[in-house]
Coordinates of C-alpha atoms in Angstrom, one line a residue:
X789 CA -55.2 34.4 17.5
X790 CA -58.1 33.6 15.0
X791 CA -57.3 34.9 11.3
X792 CA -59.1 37.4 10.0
X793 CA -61.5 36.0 7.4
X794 CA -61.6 39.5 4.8
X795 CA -57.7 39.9 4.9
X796 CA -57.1 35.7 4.5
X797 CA -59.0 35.1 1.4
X798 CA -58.5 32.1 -0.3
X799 CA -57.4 32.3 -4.0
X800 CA -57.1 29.6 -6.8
X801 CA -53.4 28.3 -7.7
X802 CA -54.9 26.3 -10.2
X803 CA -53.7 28.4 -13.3
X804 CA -50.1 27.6 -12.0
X805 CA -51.5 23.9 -12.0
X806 CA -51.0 24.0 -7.8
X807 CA -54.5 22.2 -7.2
X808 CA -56.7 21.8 -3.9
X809 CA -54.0 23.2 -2.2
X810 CA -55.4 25.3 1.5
X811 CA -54.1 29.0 0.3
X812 CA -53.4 31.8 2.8
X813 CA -53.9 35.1 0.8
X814 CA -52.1 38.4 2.2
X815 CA -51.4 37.4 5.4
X816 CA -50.7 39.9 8.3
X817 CA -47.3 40.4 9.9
X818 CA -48.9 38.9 13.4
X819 CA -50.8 36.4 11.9
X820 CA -48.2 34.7 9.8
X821 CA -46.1 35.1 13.5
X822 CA -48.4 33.4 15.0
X823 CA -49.1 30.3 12.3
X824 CA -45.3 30.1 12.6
X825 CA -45.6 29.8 16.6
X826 CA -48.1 27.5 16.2
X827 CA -46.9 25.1 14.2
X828 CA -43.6 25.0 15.9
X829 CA -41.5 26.5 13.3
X830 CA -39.9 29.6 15.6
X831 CA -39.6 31.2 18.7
X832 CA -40.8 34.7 20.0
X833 CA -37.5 36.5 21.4
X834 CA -37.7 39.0 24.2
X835 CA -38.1 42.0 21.9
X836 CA -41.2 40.2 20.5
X837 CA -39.6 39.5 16.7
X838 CA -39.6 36.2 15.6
X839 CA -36.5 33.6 15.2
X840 CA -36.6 31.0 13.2
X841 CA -33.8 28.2 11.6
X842 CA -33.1 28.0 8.3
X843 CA -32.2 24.7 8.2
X844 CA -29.1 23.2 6.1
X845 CA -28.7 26.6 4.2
X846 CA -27.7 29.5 6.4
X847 CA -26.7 31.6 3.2
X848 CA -27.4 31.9 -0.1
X849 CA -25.6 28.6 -2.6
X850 CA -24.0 30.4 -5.9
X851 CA -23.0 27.6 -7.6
X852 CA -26.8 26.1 -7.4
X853 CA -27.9 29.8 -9.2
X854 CA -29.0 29.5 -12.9
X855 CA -30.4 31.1 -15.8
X856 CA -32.8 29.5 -18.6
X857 CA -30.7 30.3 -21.8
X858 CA -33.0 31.1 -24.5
X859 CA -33.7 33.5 -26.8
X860 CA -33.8 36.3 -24.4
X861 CA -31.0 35.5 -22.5
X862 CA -28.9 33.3 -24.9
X863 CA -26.8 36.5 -26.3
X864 CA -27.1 39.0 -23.3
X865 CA -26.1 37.0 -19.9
X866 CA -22.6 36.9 -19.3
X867 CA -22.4 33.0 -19.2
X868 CA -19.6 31.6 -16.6
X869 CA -19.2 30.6 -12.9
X870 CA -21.8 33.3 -11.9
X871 CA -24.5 32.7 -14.4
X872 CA -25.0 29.3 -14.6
X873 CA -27.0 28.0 -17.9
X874 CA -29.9 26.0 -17.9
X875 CA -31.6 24.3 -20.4
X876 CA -35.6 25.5 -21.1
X877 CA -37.2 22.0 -21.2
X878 CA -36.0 20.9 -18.0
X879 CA -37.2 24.4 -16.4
X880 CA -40.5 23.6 -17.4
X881 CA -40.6 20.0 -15.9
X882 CA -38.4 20.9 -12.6
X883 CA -41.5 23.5 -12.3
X884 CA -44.2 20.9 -13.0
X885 CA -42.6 18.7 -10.4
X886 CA -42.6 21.6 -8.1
X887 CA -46.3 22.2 -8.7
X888 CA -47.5 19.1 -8.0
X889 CA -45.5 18.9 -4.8
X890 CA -47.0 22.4 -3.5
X891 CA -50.6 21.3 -4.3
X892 CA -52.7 19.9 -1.5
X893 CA -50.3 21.7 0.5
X894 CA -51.0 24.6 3.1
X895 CA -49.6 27.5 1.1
X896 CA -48.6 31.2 1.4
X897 CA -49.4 33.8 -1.3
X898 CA -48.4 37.3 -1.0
X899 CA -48.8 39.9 -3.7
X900 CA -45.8 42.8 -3.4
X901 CA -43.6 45.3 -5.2
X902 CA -40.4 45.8 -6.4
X903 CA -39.2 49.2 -7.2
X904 CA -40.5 52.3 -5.3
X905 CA -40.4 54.6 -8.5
X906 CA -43.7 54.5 -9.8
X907 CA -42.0 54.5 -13.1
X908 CA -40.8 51.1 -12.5
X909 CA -42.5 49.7 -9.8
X910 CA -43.1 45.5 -10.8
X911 CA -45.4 43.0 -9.3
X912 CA -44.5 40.0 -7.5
X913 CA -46.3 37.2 -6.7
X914 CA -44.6 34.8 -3.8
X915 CA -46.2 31.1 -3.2
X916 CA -44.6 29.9 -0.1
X917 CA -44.7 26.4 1.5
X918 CA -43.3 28.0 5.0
X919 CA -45.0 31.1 7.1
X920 CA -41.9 32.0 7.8
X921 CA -40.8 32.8 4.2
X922 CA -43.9 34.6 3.7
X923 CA -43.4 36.8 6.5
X924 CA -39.8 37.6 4.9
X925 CA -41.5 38.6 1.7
X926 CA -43.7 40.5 3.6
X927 CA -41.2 42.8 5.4
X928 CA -38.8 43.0 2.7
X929 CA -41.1 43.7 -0.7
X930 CA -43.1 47.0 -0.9
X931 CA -46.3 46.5 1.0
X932 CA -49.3 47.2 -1.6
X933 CA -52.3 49.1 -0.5
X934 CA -56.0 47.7 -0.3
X935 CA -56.4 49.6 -3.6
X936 CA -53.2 48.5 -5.5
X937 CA -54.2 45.0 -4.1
X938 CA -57.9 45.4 -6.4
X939 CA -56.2 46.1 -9.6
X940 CA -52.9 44.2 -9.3
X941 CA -50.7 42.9 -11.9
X942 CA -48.2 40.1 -11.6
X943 CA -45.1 40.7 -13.3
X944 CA -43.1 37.9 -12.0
X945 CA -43.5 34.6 -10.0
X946 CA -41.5 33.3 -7.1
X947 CA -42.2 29.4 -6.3
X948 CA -40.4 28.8 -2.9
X949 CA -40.4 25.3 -1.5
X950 CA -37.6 24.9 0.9
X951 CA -39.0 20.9 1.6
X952 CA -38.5 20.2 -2.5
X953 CA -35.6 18.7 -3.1
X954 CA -34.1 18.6 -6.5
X955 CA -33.0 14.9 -8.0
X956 CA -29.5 16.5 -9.9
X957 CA -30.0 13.4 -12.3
X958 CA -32.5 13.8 -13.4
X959 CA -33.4 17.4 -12.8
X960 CA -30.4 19.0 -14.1
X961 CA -29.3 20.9 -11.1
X962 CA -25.9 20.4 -9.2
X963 CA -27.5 19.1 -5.9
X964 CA -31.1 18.9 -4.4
X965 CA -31.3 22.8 -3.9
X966 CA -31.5 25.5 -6.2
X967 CA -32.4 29.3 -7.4
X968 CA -33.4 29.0 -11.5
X969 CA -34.4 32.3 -13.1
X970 CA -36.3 32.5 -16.2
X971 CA -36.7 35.3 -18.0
X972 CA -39.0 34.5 -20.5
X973 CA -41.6 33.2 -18.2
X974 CA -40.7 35.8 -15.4
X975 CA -40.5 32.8 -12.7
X976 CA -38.1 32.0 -10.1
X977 CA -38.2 29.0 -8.4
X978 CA -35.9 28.2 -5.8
X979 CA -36.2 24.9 -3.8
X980 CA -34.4 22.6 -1.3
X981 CA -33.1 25.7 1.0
X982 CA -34.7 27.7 3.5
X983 CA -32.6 30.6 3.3
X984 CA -34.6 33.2 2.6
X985 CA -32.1 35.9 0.8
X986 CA -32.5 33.9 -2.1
X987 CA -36.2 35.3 -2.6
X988 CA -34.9 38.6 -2.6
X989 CA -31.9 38.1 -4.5
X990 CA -34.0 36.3 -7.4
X991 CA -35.7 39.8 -7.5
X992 CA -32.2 41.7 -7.4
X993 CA -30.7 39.2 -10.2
X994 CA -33.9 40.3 -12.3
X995 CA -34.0 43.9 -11.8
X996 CA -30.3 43.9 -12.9
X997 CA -31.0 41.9 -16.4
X998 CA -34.7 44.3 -17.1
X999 CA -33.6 47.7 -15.8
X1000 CA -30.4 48.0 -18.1
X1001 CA -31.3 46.6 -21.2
X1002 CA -35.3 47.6 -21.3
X1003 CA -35.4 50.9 -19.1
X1004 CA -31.6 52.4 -19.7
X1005 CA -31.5 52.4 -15.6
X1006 CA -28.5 51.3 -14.0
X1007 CA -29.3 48.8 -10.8
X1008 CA -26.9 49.0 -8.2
X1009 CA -25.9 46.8 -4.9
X1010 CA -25.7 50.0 -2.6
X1011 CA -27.3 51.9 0.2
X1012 CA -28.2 55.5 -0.4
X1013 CA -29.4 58.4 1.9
X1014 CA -30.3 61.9 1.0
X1015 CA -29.5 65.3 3.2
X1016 CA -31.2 68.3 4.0
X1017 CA -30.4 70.3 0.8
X1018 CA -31.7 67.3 -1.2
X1019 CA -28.6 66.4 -2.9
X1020 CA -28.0 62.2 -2.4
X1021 CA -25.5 59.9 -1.9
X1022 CA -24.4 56.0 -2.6
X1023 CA -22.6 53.6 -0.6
X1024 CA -21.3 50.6 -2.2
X1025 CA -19.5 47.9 -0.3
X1026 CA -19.6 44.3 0.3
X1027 CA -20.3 42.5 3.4
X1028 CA -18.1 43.9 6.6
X1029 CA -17.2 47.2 4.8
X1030 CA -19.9 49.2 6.8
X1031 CA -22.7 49.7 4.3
X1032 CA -25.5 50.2 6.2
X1033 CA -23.4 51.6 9.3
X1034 CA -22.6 54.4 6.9
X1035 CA -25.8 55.2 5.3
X1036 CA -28.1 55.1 8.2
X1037 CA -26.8 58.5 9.4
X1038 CA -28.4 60.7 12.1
X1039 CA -28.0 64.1 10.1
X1040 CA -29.4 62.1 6.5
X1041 CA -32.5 60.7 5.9
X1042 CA -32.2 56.8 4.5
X1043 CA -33.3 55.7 1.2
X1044 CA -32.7 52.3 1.4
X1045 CA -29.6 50.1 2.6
X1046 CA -28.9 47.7 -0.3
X1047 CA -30.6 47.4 -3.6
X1048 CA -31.1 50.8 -5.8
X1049 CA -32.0 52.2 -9.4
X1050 CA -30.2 55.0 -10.7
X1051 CA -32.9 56.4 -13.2
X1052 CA -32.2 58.4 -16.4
X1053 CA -33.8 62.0 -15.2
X1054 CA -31.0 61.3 -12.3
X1055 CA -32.9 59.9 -9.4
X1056 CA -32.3 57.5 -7.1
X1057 CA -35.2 54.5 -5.9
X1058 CA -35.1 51.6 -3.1
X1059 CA -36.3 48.4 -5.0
X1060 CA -37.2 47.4 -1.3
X1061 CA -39.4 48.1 1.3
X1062 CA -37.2 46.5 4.0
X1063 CA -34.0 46.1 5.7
X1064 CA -31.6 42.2 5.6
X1065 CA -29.2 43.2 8.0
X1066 CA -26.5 40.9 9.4
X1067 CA -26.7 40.8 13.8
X1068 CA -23.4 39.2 13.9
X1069 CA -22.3 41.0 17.4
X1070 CA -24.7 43.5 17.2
X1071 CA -25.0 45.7 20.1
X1072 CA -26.9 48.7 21.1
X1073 CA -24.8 51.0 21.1
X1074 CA -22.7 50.4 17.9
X1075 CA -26.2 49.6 15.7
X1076 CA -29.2 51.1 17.6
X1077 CA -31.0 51.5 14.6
X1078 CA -30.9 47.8 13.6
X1079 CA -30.7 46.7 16.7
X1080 CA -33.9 49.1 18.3
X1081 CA -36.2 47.5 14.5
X1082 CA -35.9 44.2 15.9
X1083 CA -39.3 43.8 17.6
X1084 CA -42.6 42.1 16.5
X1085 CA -43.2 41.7 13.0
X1086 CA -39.4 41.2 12.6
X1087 CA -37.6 37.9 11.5
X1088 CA -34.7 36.4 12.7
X1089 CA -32.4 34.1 11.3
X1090 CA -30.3 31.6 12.8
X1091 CA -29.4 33.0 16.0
X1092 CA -29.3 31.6 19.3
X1093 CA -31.7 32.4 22.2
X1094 CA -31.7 31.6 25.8
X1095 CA -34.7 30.0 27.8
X1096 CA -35.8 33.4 28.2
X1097 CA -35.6 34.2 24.7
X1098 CA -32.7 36.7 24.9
X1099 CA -30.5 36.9 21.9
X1100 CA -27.0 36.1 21.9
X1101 CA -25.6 38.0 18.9
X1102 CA -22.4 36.5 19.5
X1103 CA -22.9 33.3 19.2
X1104 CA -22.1 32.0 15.6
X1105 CA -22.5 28.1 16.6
X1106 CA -25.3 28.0 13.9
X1107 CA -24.0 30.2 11.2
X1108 CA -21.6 33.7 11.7
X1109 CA -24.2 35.2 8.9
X1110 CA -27.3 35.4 11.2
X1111 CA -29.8 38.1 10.2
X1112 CA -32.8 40.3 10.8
X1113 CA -35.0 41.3 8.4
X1114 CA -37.7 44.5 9.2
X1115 CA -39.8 46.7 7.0
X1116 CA -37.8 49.9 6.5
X1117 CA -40.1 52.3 8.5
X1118 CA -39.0 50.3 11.7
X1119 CA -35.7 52.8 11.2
X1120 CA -37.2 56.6 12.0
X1121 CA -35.0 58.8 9.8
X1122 CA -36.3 57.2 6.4
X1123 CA -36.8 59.3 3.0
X1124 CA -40.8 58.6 2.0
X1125 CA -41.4 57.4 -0.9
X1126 CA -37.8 55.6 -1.3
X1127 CA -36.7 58.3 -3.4
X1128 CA -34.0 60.4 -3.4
X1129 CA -32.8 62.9 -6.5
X1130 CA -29.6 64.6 -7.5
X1131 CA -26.8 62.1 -6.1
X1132 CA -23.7 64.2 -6.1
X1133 CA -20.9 61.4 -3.9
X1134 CA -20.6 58.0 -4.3
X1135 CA -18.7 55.9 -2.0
X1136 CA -16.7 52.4 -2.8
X1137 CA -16.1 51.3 0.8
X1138 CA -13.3 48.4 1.4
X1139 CA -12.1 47.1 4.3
X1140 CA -8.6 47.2 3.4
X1141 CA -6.9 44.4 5.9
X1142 CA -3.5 45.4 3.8
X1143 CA -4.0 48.8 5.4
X1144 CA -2.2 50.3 2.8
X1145 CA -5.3 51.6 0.9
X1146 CA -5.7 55.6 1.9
X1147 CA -8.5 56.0 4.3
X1148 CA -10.5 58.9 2.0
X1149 CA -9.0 58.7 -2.1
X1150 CA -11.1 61.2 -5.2
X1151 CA -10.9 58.9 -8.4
X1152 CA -11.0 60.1 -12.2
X1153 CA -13.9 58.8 -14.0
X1154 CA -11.7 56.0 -15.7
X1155 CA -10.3 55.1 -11.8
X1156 CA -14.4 54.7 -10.3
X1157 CA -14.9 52.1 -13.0
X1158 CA -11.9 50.4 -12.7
X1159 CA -12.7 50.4 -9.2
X1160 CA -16.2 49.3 -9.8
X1161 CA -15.6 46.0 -11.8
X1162 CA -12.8 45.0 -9.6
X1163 CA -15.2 45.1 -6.1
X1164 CA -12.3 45.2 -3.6
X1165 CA -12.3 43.8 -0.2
X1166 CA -10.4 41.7 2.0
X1167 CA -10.8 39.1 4.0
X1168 CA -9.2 38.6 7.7
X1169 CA -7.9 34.2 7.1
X1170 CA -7.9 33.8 10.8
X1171 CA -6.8 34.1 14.3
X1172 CA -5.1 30.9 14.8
X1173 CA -1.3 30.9 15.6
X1174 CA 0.7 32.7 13.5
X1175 CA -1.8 33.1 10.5
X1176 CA -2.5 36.8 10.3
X1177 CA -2.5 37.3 6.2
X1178 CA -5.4 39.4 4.8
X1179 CA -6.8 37.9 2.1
X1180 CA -8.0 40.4 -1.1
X1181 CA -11.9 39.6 -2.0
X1182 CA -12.7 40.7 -5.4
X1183 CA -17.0 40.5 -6.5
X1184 CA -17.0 42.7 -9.5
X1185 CA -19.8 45.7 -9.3
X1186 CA -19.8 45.3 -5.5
X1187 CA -22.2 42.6 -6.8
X1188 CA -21.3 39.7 -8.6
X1189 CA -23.6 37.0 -7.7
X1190 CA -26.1 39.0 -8.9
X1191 CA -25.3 40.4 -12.3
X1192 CA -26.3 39.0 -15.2
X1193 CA -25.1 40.9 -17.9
X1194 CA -21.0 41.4 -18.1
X1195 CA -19.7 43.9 -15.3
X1196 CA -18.6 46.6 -18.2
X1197 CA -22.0 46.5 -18.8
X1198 CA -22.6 48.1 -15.8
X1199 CA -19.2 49.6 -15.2
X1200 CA -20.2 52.1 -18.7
X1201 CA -23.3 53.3 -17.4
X1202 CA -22.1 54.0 -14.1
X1203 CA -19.2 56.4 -15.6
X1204 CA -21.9 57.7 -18.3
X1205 CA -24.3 58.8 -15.3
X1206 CA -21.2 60.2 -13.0
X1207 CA -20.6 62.5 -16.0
X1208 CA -24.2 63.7 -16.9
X1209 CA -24.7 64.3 -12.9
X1210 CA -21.0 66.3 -12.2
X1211 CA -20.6 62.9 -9.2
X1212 CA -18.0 62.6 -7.3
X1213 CA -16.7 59.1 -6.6
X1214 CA -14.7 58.3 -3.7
X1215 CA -12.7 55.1 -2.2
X1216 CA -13.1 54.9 1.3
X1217 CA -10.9 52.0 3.5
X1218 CA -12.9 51.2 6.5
X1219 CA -10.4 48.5 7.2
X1220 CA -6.8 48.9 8.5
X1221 CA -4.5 51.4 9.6
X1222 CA -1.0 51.2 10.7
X1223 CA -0.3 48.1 9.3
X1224 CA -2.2 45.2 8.3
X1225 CA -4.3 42.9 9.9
X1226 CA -2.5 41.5 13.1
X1227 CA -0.3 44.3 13.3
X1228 CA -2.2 47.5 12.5
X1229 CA -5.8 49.1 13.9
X1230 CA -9.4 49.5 12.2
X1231 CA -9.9 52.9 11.1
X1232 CA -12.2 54.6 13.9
X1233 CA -15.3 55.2 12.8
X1234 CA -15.7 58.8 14.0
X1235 CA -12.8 59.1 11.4
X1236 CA -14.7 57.8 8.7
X1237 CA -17.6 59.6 9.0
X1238 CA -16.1 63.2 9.2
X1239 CA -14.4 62.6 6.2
X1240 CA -17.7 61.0 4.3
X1241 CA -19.3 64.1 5.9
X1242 CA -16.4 66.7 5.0
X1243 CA -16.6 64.8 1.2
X1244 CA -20.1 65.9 0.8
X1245 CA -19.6 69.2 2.3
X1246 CA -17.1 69.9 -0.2
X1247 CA -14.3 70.9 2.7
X1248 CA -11.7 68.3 1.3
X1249 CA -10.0 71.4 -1.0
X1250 CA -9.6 71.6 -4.0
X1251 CA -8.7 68.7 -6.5
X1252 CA -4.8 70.2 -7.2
X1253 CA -1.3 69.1 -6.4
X1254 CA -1.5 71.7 -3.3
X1255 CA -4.9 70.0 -1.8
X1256 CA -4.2 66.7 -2.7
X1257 CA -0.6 63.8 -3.3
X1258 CA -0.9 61.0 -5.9
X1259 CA -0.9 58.0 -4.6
X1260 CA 2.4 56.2 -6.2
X1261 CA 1.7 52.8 -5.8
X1262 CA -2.3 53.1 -6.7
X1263 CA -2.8 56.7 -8.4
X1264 CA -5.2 57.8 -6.0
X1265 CA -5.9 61.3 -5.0
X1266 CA -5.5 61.2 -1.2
X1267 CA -6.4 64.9 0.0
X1268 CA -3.4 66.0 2.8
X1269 CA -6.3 67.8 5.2
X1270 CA -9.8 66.9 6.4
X1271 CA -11.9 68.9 9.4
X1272 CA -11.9 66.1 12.0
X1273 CA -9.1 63.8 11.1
X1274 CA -5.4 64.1 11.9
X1275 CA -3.3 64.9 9.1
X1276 CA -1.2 61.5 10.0
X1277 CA -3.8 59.4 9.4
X1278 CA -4.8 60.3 6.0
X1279 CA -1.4 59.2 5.2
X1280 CA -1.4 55.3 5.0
X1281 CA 2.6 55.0 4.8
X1282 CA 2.9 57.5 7.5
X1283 CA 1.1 55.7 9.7
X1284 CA 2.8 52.5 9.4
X1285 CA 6.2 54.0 10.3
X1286 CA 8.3 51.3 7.9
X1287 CA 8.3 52.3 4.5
X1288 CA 9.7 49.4 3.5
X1289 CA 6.9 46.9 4.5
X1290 CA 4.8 49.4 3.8
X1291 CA 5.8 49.4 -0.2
X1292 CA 6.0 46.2 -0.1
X1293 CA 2.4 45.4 0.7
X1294 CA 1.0 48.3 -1.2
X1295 CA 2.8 46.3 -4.2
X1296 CA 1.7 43.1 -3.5
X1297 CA -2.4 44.1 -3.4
X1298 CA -1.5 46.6 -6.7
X1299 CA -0.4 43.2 -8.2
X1300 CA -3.5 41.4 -6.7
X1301 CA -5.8 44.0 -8.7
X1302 CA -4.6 43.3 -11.8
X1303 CA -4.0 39.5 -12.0
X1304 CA -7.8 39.7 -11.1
X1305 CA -9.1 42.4 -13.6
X1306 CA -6.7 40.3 -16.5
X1307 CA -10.2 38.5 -17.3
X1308 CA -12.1 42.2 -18.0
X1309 CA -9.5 43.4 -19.9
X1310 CA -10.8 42.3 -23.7
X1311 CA -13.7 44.6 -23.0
X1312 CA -12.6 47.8 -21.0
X1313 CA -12.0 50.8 -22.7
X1314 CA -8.8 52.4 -22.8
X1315 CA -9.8 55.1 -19.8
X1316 CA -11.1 52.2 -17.4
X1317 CA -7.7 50.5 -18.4
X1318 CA -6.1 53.8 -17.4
X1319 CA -7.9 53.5 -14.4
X1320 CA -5.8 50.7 -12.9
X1321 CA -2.8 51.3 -10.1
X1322 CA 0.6 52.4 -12.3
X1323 CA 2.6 49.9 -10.2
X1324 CA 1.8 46.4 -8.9

């Protein structure tokens, strides 16, 4: 394939002092392919995507994530294990280092958007050492038209160099890779990992520092979709919990399956133009979106192909996070533009290992941001002999890695919007049944998605003692009857058929909750604090 000399223009880097370095300007999909081909970097699988390794880093490093403290950030980030300070002076020569290693290099600009609210959409500019990368940014930022390209404005800057290595000495950094925001100078640069999430995530750690404190939007880590009478809904859940399984539903058009906006006037925006799923085990028939949008102009990450170039989605002998990433019009029930108003149910999905969670719970406003901070999931330890325990998982906001500013922060203008817009919130456990992990069943997922559907239908009764039983151990509302469901299985404790373990689990994760929300509790409110399970 010969590039195509009016879309591969060459621009100067020099104002970022990158000098004589061979620039690729706005790329094509196929092209970038087919320089990646080329140069030996990946492999075309049968489909016709494009696979590529990583390298060392097969998913993102949080402890090599900082922030410049300054005077922008100095009183408003939420300093600690998650935000990571670094010092401003050696920003600015870790950046001067990394210029001078990109120039005389072959390079890869792309020019994108953030945000698909016009209100709010922000330019990106990407410099990439790696095709690859660039084809990432490509399928994952919004794609700018020929027009938008004339008059377009850089908001922030993204330096990726996954061949830079850091010197901790005398650099500053923890080891030779790393992901350093700046807010001041709106630039990222990461270096010394391939992994491409952290270009998006840079974005995402951003958004959620600008959109709260300048714009009075609250960014969320969520999917979203929107039905036919135009009324929206949110899924938040970490990894596992079923997130974009959820979402990406057949009688609901999909807004976008992880990063959103929740605006003042009450709508709801994608800040992405793609799709970073996880193909761990993906099959046809379980995922056909996903697994049908993995064809050319796709990327793949870390899996392992035959000689044929056949995927094996099972295979985790490089990394168990391998993942695809596709522009979101590859799925074809999409909402266009990413926009979706009036969001009327929000879902916190868990998967519960415990399995003592109820499968479908209403919250009080104070309960949805209690359960917002805390982030529950759990984690399965293992199969080997004997070890069965479930492990609880707590990332505050469904999000931590990502949130700059303290989780109340967030946690406030969730509840504030849930009031203006009448929401309801709901827990939904995705995990066990039964019993817990080892012992018990995952909830079928026929189950969960009547009673998601029956939620937003508004066929779960009415919010009294009659239509609904108070949890005793986590004050949940758990309603006794849902179209689609047997009445047993809406009952956690029933189904478990011991109410002796069964209590004494539920206990134990209550207890878990609060020893981990004891370091929020200096600045929650007294109806978030009322939020929290009554025993544990």
């Amino acid at each position: 394939m010969e590039l195509n000399p009016q879309i591969t223009k060459t621009i100067s880097l020099e104002h970022y002092n990158i000098e004589r370095a061979k620039v690729h300007y706005q790329l094509s999909a196929d092209e970038l392919h087919h320089i990646t081909l080329e140069k030996g970097m990946g492999r075309e699988t049968s489909s016709g995507a494009l696979a590529v390794n990583t390298g060392k880093f097969t998913g993102r490093s949080p402890k090599d994530r900082f922030i410049v403290i300054d005077d922008k950030t100095r009183e408003n980030v939420w300093w600690g294990a998650v935000n990571i300070p670094f010092d401003k002076e050696k920003f600015e020569r870790l950046r001067m280092k990394m210029t001078t290693y990109l120039s005389e290099r072959e390079l890869y600009v792309r020019d994108a958007f953030a945000c698909a609210d016009e209100n709010y959409k922000t330019g990106i500019r990407v410099i990439n050492e790696y095709p690859w990368s660039n084809l990432f940014a490509y399928t994952m930022f919004l794609r700018p038209s020929e027009e938008e390209l004339t008059n377009f404005k850089e908001d922030w800057l993204i330096l990726n160099a996954p061949g830079f290595k850091a010197d901790p000495e005398l650099d500053g950094t923890r080891q030779e890779n790393f992901a350093i925001l700046n807010f001041t100078q709106k630039t990222i640069l990461i270096g010394g990992t391939g992994y491409t999430g952290e270009i998006k995530k840079g974005i995402f750690s951003a958004l959620n520092f600008i959109l709260p404190t300048e714009k009075n939007t609250l960014p969320m880590h969520c999917s979203a979709n929107v039905g036919e009478n135009g009324e929206s809904a949110i899924f938040f859940g970490l990894s596992g919990t079923g997130k974009t399984t959820l979402s990406a539903d057949p009688q609901r058009q999909l807004i976008g399956d992880d990063e959103h906006g929740w605006t003042p006037d009450n709508s709801i925006f994608n800040f992405e133009g793609g799709c970073y799923a996880k193909v761990i085990n993906l099959s046809e028939e379980e995922e056909p979106d996903i697994f049908n949008a993995i064809q050319k102009g796709a990327l793949l990450e870390n899996v392992v192909l035959d000689s044929k170039g056949n995927v094996d989605f099972t295979d985790t002998s490089i990394t168990p996070n391998t993942r695809v990433s596709y522009p979101i019009d590859y799925i074809d029930n999409i909402k266009k533009p990413s926009v979706g108003k009036n969001p009327k149910n929000i879902f916190f999905l868990t998967a519960d290992a415990f399995g003592v969670l109820p499968p479908i719970s209403k919250l009080t406003p104070g309960q949805a941001a209690y359960h917002f901070i805390s982030g529950y999931t759990a984690k399965v330890a293992g199969t080997e002999a004997g070890v069965n325990e479930p492990v609880p998982s707590f990332s505050a906001c469904f999000g931590a890695p990502f949130m700059p500013l303290h989780p109340t922060k967030y946690a406030e203008m969730l509840r504030s919007k849930m009031k203006e817009a009448g929401v309801n919130v709901w827990l939904v456990n995705t995990g066990w049944t039964g019993g817990a992990y080892g012992v018990g069943k995952r909830m079928k997922l026929k189950y969960t998605r009547a009673m998601i559907h029956a939620a937003m239908r508004g066929d779960l009764g009415e919010y009294t003692k009659e239509g609904y039983h108070i949890h005793s151990v986590f004050g949940v509302a758990q309603p006794r009857t849902c179209p689609g469901v047997p009445d047993a299985v809406l009952s956690p404790r029933q189904t478990w058929n011991n109410d002796e373990m069964y209590y004494k689990t539920a206990h134990k994760l209550a207890a878990a909750f609060k020893e981990n929300f004891k370091k929020f509790e200096q600045y929650a409110s007294e109806d978030i604090m009322n939020g929290q399970p009554p025993l544990g």
